[in-house]
XYZ file of C-alpha atoms in Angstrom:
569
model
C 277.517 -199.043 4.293
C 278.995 -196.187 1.605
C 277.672 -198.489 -0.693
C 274.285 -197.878 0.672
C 274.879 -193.853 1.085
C 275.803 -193.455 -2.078
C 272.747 -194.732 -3.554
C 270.567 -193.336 -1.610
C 272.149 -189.627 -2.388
C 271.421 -190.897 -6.459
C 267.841 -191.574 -5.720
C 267.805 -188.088 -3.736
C 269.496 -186.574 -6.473
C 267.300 -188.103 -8.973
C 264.396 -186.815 -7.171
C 265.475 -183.325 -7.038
C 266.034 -183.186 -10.628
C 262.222 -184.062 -11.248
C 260.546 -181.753 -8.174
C 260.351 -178.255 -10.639
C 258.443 -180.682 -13.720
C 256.459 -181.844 -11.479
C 255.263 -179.108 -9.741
C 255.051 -177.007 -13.209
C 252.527 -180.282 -13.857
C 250.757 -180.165 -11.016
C 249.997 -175.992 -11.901
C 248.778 -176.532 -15.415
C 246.037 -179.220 -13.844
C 245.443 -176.750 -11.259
C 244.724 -174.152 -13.834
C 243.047 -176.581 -16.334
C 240.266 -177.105 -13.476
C 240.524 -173.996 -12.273
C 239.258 -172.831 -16.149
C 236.854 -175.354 -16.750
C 235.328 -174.812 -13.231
C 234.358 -171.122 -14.283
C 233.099 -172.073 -18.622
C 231.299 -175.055 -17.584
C 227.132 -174.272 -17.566
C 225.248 -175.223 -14.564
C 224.195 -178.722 -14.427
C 220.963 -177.833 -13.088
C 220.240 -175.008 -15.943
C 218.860 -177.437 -18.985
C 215.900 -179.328 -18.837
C 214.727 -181.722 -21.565
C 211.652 -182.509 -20.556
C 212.290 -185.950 -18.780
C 216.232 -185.848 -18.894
C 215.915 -183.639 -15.046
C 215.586 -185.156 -11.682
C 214.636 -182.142 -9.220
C 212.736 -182.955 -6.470
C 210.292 -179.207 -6.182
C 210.111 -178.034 -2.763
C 210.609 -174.499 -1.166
C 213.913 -174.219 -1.702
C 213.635 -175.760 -5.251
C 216.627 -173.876 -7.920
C 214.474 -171.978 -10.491
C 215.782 -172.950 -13.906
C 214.556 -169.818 -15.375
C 216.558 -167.743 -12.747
C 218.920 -165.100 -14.551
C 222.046 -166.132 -11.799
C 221.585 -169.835 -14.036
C 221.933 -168.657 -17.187
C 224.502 -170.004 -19.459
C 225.066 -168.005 -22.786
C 222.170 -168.373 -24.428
C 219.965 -165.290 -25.666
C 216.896 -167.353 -24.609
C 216.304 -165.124 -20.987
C 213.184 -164.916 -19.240
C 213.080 -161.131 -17.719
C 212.436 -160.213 -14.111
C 208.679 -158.919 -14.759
C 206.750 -159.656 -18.281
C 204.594 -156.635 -17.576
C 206.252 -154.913 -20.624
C 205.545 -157.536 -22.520
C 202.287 -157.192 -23.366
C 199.936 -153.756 -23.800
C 196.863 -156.192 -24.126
C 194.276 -156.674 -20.683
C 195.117 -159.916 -19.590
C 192.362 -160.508 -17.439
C 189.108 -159.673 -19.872
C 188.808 -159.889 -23.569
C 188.124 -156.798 -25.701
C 184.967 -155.513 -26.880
C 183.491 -158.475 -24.180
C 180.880 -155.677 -22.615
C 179.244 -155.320 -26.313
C 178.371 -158.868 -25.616
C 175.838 -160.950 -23.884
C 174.064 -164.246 -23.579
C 170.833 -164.273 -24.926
C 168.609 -167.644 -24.846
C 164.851 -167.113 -24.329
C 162.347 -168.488 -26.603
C 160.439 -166.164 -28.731
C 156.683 -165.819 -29.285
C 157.054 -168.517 -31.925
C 158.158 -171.127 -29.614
C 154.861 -172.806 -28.495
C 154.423 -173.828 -24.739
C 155.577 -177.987 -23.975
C 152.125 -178.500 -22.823
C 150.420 -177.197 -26.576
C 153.374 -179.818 -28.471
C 153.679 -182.895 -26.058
C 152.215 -185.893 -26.845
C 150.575 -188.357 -24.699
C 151.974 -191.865 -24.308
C 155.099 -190.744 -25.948
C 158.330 -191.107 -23.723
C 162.237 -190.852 -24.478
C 165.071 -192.611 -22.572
C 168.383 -191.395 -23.329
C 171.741 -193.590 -22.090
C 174.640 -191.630 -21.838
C 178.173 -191.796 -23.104
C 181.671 -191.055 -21.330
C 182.858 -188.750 -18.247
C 181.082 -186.194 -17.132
C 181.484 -182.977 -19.916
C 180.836 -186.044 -22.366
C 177.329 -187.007 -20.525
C 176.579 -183.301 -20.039
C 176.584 -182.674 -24.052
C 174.240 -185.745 -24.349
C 171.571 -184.088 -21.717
C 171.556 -180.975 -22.925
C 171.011 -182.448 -26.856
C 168.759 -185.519 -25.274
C 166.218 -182.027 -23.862
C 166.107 -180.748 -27.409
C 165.774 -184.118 -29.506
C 162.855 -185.076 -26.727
C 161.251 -181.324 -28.009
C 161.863 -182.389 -31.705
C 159.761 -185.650 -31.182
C 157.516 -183.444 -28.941
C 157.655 -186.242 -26.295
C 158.067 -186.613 -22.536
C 162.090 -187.240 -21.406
C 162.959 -189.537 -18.325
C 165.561 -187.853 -16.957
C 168.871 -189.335 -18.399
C 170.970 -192.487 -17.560
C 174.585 -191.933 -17.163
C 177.141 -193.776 -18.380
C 178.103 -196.522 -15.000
C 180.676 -198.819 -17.715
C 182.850 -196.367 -18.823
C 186.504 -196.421 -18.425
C 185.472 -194.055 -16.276
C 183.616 -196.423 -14.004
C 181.380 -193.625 -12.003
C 178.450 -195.470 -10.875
C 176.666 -191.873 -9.890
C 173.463 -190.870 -10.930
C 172.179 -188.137 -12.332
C 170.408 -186.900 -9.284
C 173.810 -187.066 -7.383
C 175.414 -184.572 -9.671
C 173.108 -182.465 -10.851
C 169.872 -180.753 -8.835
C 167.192 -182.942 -10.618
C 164.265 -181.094 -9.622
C 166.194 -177.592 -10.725
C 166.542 -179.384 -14.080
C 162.670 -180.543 -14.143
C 161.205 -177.220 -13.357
C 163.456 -174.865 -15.420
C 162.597 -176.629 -18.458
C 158.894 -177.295 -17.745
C 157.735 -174.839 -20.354
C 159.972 -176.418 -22.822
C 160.091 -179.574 -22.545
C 158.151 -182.342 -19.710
C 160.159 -184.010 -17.657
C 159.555 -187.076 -15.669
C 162.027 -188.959 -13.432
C 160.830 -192.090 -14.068
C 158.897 -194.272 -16.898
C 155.028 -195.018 -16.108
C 154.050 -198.098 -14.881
C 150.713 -199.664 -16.706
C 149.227 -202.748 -14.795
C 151.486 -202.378 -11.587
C 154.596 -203.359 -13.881
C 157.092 -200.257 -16.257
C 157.023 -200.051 -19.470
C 159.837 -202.045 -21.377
C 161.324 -199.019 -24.067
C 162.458 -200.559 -27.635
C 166.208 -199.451 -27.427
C 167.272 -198.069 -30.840
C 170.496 -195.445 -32.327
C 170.356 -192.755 -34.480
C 173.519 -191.436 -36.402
C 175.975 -188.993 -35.061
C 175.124 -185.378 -36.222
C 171.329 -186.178 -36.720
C 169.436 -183.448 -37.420
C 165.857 -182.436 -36.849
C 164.497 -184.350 -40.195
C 167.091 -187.217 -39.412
C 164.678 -187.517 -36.102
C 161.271 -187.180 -37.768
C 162.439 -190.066 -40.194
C 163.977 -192.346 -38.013
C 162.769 -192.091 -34.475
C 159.082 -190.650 -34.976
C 157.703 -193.555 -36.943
C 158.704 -195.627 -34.125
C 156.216 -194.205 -31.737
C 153.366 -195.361 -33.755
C 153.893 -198.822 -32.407
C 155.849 -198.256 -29.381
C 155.299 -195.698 -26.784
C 158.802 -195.489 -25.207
C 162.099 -195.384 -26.930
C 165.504 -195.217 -25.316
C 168.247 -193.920 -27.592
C 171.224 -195.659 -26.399
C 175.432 -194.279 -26.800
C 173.567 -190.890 -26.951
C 176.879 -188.668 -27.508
C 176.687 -185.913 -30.586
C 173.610 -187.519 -31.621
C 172.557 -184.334 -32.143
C 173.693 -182.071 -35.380
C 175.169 -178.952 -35.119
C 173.233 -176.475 -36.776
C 169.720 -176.375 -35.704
C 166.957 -173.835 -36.348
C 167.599 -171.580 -33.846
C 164.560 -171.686 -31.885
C 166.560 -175.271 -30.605
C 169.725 -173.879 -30.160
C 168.420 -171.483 -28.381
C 166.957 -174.346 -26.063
C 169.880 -176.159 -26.165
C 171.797 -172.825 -24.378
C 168.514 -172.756 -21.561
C 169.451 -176.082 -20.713
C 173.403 -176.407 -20.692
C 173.649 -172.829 -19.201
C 170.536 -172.529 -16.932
C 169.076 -175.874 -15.984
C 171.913 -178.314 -15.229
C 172.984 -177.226 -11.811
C 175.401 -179.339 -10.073
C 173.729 -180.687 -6.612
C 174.161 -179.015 -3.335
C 177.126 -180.378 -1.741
C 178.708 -180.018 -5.001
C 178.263 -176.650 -5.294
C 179.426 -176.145 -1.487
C 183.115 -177.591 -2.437
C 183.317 -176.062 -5.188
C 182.639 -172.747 -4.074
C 184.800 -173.092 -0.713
C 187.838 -174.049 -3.531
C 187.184 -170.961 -5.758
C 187.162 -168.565 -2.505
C 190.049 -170.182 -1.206
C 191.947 -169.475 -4.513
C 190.456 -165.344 -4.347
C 191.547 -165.233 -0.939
C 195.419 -165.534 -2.352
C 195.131 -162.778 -5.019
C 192.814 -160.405 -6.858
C 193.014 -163.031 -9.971
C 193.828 -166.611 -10.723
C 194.288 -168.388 -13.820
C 192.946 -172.036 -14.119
C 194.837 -174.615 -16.539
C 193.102 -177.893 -17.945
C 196.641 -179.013 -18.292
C 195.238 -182.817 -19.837
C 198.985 -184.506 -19.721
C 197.742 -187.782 -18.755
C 199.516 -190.814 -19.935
C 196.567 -192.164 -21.780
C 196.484 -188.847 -23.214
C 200.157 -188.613 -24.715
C 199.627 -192.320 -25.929
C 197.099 -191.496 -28.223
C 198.607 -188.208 -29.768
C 201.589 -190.671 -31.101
C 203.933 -188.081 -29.562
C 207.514 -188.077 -28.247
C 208.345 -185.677 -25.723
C 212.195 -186.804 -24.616
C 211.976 -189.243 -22.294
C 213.856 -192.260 -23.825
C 213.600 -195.794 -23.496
C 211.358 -196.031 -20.547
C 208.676 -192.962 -22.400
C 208.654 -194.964 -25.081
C 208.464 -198.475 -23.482
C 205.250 -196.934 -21.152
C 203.302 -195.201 -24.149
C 203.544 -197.842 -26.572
C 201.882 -200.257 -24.050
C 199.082 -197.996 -23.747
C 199.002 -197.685 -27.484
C 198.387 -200.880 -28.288
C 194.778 -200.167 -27.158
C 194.121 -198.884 -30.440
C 194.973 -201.571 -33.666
C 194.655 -199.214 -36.123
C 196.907 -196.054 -34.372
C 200.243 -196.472 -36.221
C 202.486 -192.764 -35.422
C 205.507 -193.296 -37.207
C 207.003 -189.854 -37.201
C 205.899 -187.679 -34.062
C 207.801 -185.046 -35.024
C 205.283 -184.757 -38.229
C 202.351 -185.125 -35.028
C 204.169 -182.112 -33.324
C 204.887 -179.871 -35.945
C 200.948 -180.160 -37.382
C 199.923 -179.340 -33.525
C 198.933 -182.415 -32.490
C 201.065 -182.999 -29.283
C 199.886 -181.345 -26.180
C 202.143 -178.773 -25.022
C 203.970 -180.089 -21.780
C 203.527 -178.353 -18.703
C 207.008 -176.185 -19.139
C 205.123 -175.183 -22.651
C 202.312 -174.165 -20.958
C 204.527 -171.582 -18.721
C 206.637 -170.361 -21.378
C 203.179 -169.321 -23.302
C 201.957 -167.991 -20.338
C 204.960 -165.966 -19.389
C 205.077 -164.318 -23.498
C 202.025 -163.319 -23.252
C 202.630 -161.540 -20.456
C 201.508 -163.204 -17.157
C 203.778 -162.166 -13.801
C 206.008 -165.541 -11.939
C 203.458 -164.648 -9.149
C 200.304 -165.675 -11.033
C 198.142 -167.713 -8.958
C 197.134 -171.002 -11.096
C 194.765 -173.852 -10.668
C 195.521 -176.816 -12.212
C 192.723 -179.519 -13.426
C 193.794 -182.452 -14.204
C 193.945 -186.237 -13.449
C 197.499 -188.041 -13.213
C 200.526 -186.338 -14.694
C 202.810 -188.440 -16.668
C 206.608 -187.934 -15.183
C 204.696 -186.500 -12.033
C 206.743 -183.822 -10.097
C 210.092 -183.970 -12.652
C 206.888 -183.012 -15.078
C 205.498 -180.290 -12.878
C 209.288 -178.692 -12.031
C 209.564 -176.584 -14.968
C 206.144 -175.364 -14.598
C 206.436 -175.025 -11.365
C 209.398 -173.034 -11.932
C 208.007 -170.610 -14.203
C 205.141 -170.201 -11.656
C 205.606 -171.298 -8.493
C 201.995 -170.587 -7.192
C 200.552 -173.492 -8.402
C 197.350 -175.108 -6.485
C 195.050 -178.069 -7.098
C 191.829 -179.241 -5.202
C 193.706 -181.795 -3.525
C 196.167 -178.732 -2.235
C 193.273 -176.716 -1.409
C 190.917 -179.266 0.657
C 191.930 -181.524 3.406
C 191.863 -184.731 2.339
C 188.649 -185.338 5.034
C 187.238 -182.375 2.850
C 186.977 -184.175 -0.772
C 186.310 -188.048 1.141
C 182.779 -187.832 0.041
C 183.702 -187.014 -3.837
C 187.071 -188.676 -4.210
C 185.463 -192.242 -4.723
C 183.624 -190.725 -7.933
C 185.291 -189.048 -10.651
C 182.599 -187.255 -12.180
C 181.912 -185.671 -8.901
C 185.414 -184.600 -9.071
C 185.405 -183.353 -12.236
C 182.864 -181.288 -11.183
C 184.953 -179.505 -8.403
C 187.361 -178.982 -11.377
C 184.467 -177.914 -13.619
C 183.651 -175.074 -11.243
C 186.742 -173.875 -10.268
C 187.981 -173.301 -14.186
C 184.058 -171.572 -14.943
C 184.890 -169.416 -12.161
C 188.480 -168.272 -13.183
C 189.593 -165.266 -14.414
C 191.245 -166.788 -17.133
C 190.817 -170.410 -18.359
C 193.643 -172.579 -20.406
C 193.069 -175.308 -22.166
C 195.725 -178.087 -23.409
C 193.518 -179.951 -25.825
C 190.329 -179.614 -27.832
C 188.013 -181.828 -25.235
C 184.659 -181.884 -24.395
C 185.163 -180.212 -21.059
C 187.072 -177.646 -22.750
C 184.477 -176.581 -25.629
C 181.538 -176.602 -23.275
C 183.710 -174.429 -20.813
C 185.311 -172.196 -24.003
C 180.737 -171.919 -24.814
C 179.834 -171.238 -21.167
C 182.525 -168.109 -21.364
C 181.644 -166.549 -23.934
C 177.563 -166.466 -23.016
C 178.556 -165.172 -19.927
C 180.418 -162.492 -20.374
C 182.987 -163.337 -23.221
C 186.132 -164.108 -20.046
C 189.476 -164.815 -21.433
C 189.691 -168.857 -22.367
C 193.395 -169.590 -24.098
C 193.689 -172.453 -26.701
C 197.144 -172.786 -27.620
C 197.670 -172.507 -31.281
C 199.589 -175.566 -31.136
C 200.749 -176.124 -34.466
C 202.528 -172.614 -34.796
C 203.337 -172.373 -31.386
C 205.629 -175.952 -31.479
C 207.823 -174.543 -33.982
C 208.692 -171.733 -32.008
C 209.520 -174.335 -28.967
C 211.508 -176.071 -30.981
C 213.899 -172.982 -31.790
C 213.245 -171.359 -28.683
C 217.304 -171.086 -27.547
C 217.997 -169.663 -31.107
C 216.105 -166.295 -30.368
C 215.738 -163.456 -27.921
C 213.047 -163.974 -25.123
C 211.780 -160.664 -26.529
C 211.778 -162.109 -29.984
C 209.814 -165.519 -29.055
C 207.060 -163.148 -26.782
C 206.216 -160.813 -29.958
C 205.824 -164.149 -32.283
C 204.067 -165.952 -29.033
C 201.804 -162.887 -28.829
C 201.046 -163.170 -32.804
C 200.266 -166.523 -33.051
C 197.629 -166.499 -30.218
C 195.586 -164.062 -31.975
C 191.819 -165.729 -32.795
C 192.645 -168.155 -29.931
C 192.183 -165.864 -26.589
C 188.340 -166.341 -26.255
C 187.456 -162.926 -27.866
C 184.094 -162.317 -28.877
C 184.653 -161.603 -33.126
C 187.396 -164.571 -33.188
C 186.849 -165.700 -36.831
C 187.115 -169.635 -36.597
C 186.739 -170.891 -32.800
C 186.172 -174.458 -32.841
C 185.173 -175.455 -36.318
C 181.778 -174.634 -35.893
C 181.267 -176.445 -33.047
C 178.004 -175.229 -31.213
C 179.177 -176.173 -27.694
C 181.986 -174.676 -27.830
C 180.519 -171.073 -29.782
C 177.066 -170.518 -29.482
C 176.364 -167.777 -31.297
C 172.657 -168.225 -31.768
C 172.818 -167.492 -27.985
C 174.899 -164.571 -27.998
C 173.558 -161.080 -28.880
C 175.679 -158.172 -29.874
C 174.714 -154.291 -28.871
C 174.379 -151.786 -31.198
C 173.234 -148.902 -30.029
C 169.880 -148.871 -28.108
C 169.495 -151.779 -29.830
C 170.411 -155.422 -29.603
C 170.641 -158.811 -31.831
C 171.876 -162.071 -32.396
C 175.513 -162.313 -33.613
C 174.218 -164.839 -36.040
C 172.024 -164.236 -39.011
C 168.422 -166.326 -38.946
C 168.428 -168.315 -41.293
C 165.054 -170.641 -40.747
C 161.701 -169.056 -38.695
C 160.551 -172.243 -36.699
C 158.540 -174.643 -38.341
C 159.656 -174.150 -41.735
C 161.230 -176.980 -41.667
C 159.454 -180.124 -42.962
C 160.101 -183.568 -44.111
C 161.640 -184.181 -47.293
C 159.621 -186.673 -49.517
C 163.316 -187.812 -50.284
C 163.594 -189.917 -47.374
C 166.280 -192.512 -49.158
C 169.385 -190.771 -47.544
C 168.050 -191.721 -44.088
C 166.420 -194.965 -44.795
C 169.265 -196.382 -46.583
C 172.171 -195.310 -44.163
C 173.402 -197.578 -42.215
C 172.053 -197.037 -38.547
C 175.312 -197.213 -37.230
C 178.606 -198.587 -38.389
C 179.753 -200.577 -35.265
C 183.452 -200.231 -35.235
C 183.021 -196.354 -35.416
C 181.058 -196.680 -32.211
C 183.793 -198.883 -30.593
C 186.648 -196.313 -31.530
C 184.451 -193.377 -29.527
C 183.873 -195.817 -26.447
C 188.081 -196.401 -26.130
C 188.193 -192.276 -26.511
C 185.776 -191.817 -24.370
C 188.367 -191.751 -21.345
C 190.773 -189.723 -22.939
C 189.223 -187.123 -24.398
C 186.275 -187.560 -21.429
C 186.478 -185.493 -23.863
C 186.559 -185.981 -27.787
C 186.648 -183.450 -30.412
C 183.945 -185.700 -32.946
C 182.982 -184.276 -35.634
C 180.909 -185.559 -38.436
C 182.463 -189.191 -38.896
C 183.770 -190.761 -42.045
C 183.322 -194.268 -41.571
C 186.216 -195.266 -44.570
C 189.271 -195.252 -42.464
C 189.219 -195.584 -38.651
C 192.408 -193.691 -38.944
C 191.239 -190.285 -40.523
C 188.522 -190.695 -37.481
C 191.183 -190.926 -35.022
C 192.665 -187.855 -36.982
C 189.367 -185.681 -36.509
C 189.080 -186.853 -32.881
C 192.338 -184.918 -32.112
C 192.530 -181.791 -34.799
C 191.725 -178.576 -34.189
């Protein structure tokens, strides 16, 4: 029994001799966590891109929020309005500007040119903005060949698999009558002995021009008296004489007219979107998967990014991107969505900016959207604008809904653009000829080095070199170099400048109409190749992307340097 006391007073003794290094122990770790608790960032403050998970509702942590900052100098202030001394919702020098499109005295009448038993079919190419550049050229090549046009086919095979016709999206007898002076316009092709005419289906080159025409189309006519120009998509050249371009501005601006119930939704979406502020600002945001796929781009997302784009990739057997850092830092990656805010925000627009946002399925979805989202929280789309009963009758066709889209980003006060597409250079055109309104193109290629340094500089610094490097890409009327000539997306034989009491054309004049005749030297056309086949094949798998593609005069040598063009600025 004292055996047993005495060694349980050693083990109490024992213990007592350990209880102060213990607790000493115990008070450093207290203090270690204690210290590490108060330095350690926020978890929720950095976001790479994909590397987030939020889930955005109302009571969604803003990122950007000062109370979340870690040490950084990279600090987004309270209000921006200091940022910027520039108008952010017009451009400058835009009321010394106007569209200007009627045909001169010199312009004879359709019923003096057209000729009898001559009729052109046109077949269209891609989505909607890509079938609206081939109508409006399709009017003016029908004028060149002084023949009757059926109104155009539209593209039913696409990827984007619309099967609408051209009377359900655009108000066909608007189109007939407001060109019947220029051009005649049938719906339909004659029938001779109770049974149509079969046309002789035929291409011409991309950027034909109005001698490429007369050479290879005219002669045709002598034996058959209805052609259909099939893949009709920038079949047309870009510089015309002007007496055409000027046509080609009555018809995209004036005649096409999107049908009735069309022009209902759309409207009830662009007053819904006034109703919530004086302004709005109306994004083409174009971060699709397809989209990223193509650009060869990397944007942080790991295994599974990489594992989901380079399926899509494989669409195209010629697209090798082996370094998309190269892609990014020559300003070929779409800016993501978080991009898009920080630009917005340097140049000067408020958190409480109301914004539309166009576009079709975002890759990453919401964890995409958060940043964005973050930066401006006021973000709408059709689909939150309309009950869903609302857009039933369009939802089923895509051109239909591109169309909502379409009107809601004419109408904006300011329009953004995330690529070069075909809906954004016949938007960027339709601006400027009415009234010149503010349409952004990021300057991608020295905006991405500035994203990529962002935390190494003061917000104040990166919204000064933001504010620099957007200059010549705000939609102002004397920007030097908007589009690379393209016509859709600047046409200036359309816009007139006012000096004084006077007014003219912003572009010189350099051909009177019907100067132009046909070159003896006919050996350029007649020995080119009426189409190079594979060329064709790579626009039909762009088609979807770009619904949409920047094509410029093609190079049929390398596929790749095509693929290059399709996506440059």
């Amino acid at each position: 029994m004292d055996g047993h006391r005495r060694r349980h007073n050693q083990k109490h003794n024992r213990f007592r001799y350990f209880l102060p290094s213990i607790s000493a122990i115990s008070g450093v770790i207290l203090l270690l966590y204690l210290l590490l608790s108060i330095l350690a960032p926020s978890p929720d403050h950095h976001f790479h891109h994909f590397g987030q998970h939020l889930s955005f509702d109302d009571k969604s942590i803003d990122i950007y929020d000062d109370t979340h900052a870690d040490s950084s100098a990279f600090k987004l202030p309270t209000s921006s309005k200091i940022m910027s001394d520039r108008d952010l919702w017009s451009t400058n020098m835009s009321k010394f500007y106007f569209g200007c499109s009627n045909a001169s005295s010199q312009f004879p009448k359709a019923q003096a040119v057209t000729r009898p038993n001559r009729y052109l079919l046109i077949a269209t190419s891609g989505g909607l903005n890509q079938q609206r550049t081939g109508i409006t050229d399709a009017v003016v090549a029908a004028r060149i060949l002084n023949a009757t046009l059926v109104v155009p086919k539209l593209d039913k095979k696409s990827f984007w698999k619309d099967a609408s016709t051209f009377s359900e999206i655009f108000d066909v007898d608007w189109f007939i009558s407001q060109l019947s002076k220029d051009v005649k316009i049938i719906r339909e092709l004659p029938h001779k002995g109770g049974r149509k005419w079969s046309p002789y289906s035929t291409r011409v080159p991309r950027k034909c021009n109005e001698r490429c025409y007369h050479i290879r189309v005219l002669p045709l006519f002598s034996k058959r008296r209805a052609i259909q120009l099939s893949k009709f998509d920038y079949r047309l050249a870009n510089n015309l004489e002007t007496e055409f371009q000027k046509l080609r501005c009555r018809v995209n601006y004036h005649a096409l007219k999107f049908t009735d119930p069309i022009v209902k939704m759309g409207q009830k979406l662009i007053n819904r979107m006034r109703n919530m502020g004086k302004h709005f600002v109306a994004l083409h945001l174009r971060f699709e998967p397809d989209m990223l796929a193509f650009s060869g781009c990397y944007y942080g997302g790991g295994e599974k990014e990489i594992r989901e784009l380079s399926k899509i990739r494989k669409r195209w057997k010629t697209l090798h991107i082996s370094d998309p850092e190269k892609e990014r830092r020559q300003g070929r990656c779409p800016l993501t969505p978080e991009e898009v805010g920080l630009m917005l925000r340097a140049l000067g627009y408020e958190k409480d900016t109301n914004i539309y946002v166009a576009s079709g399925e975002v890759f990453g979805g919401n964890e995409t959207l958060n940043p964005l989202r973050a930066l401006f929280p006021n973000i709408f789309s059709k689909e939150l604008l309309a009950a869903k009963q609302e857009l039933e009758p369009f939802s089923p066709f895509s051109s239909r809904m591109a169309a909502l889209d379409f009107m809601v980003c004419d109408e904006s006060d300011v329009f953004v653009t995330n690529n070069n597409g075909n809906m954004a250079k016949i938007l960027a055109g339709r601006r400027r000829y009415f009234g010149h309104k503010p349409t952004i193109r990021p300057n991608a290629k020295k905006l991405s080095h500035l994203f990529m340094n962002r935390e190494n500089m003061t917000w104040e610094e990166f919204s000064s070199q933001v504010q620099q490097h957007q200059v010549g890409f705000m939609g102002e009327p004397n920007e030097a170099r908007p589009g690379r000539g393209e016509f859709h997306e600047n046409p200036t034989s359309c816009i007139c400048e006012k000096t004084g009491n006077k007014s003219k054309p912003i572009s010189s004049l350099p051909r009177k109409f019907g100067d132009n005749k046909v070159d003896e030297n006919v050996d350029e056309f007649k020995n080119q190749e009426s189409d190079n086949q594979d060329e064709d094949d790579i626009v039909s798998n762009l088609d979807y992307i770009l619904n949409d593609t920047n094509v410029v005069d093609f190079s049929t040598d390398s596929e790749e340097n095509d693929l290059e063009e399709l996506l440059s600025d």
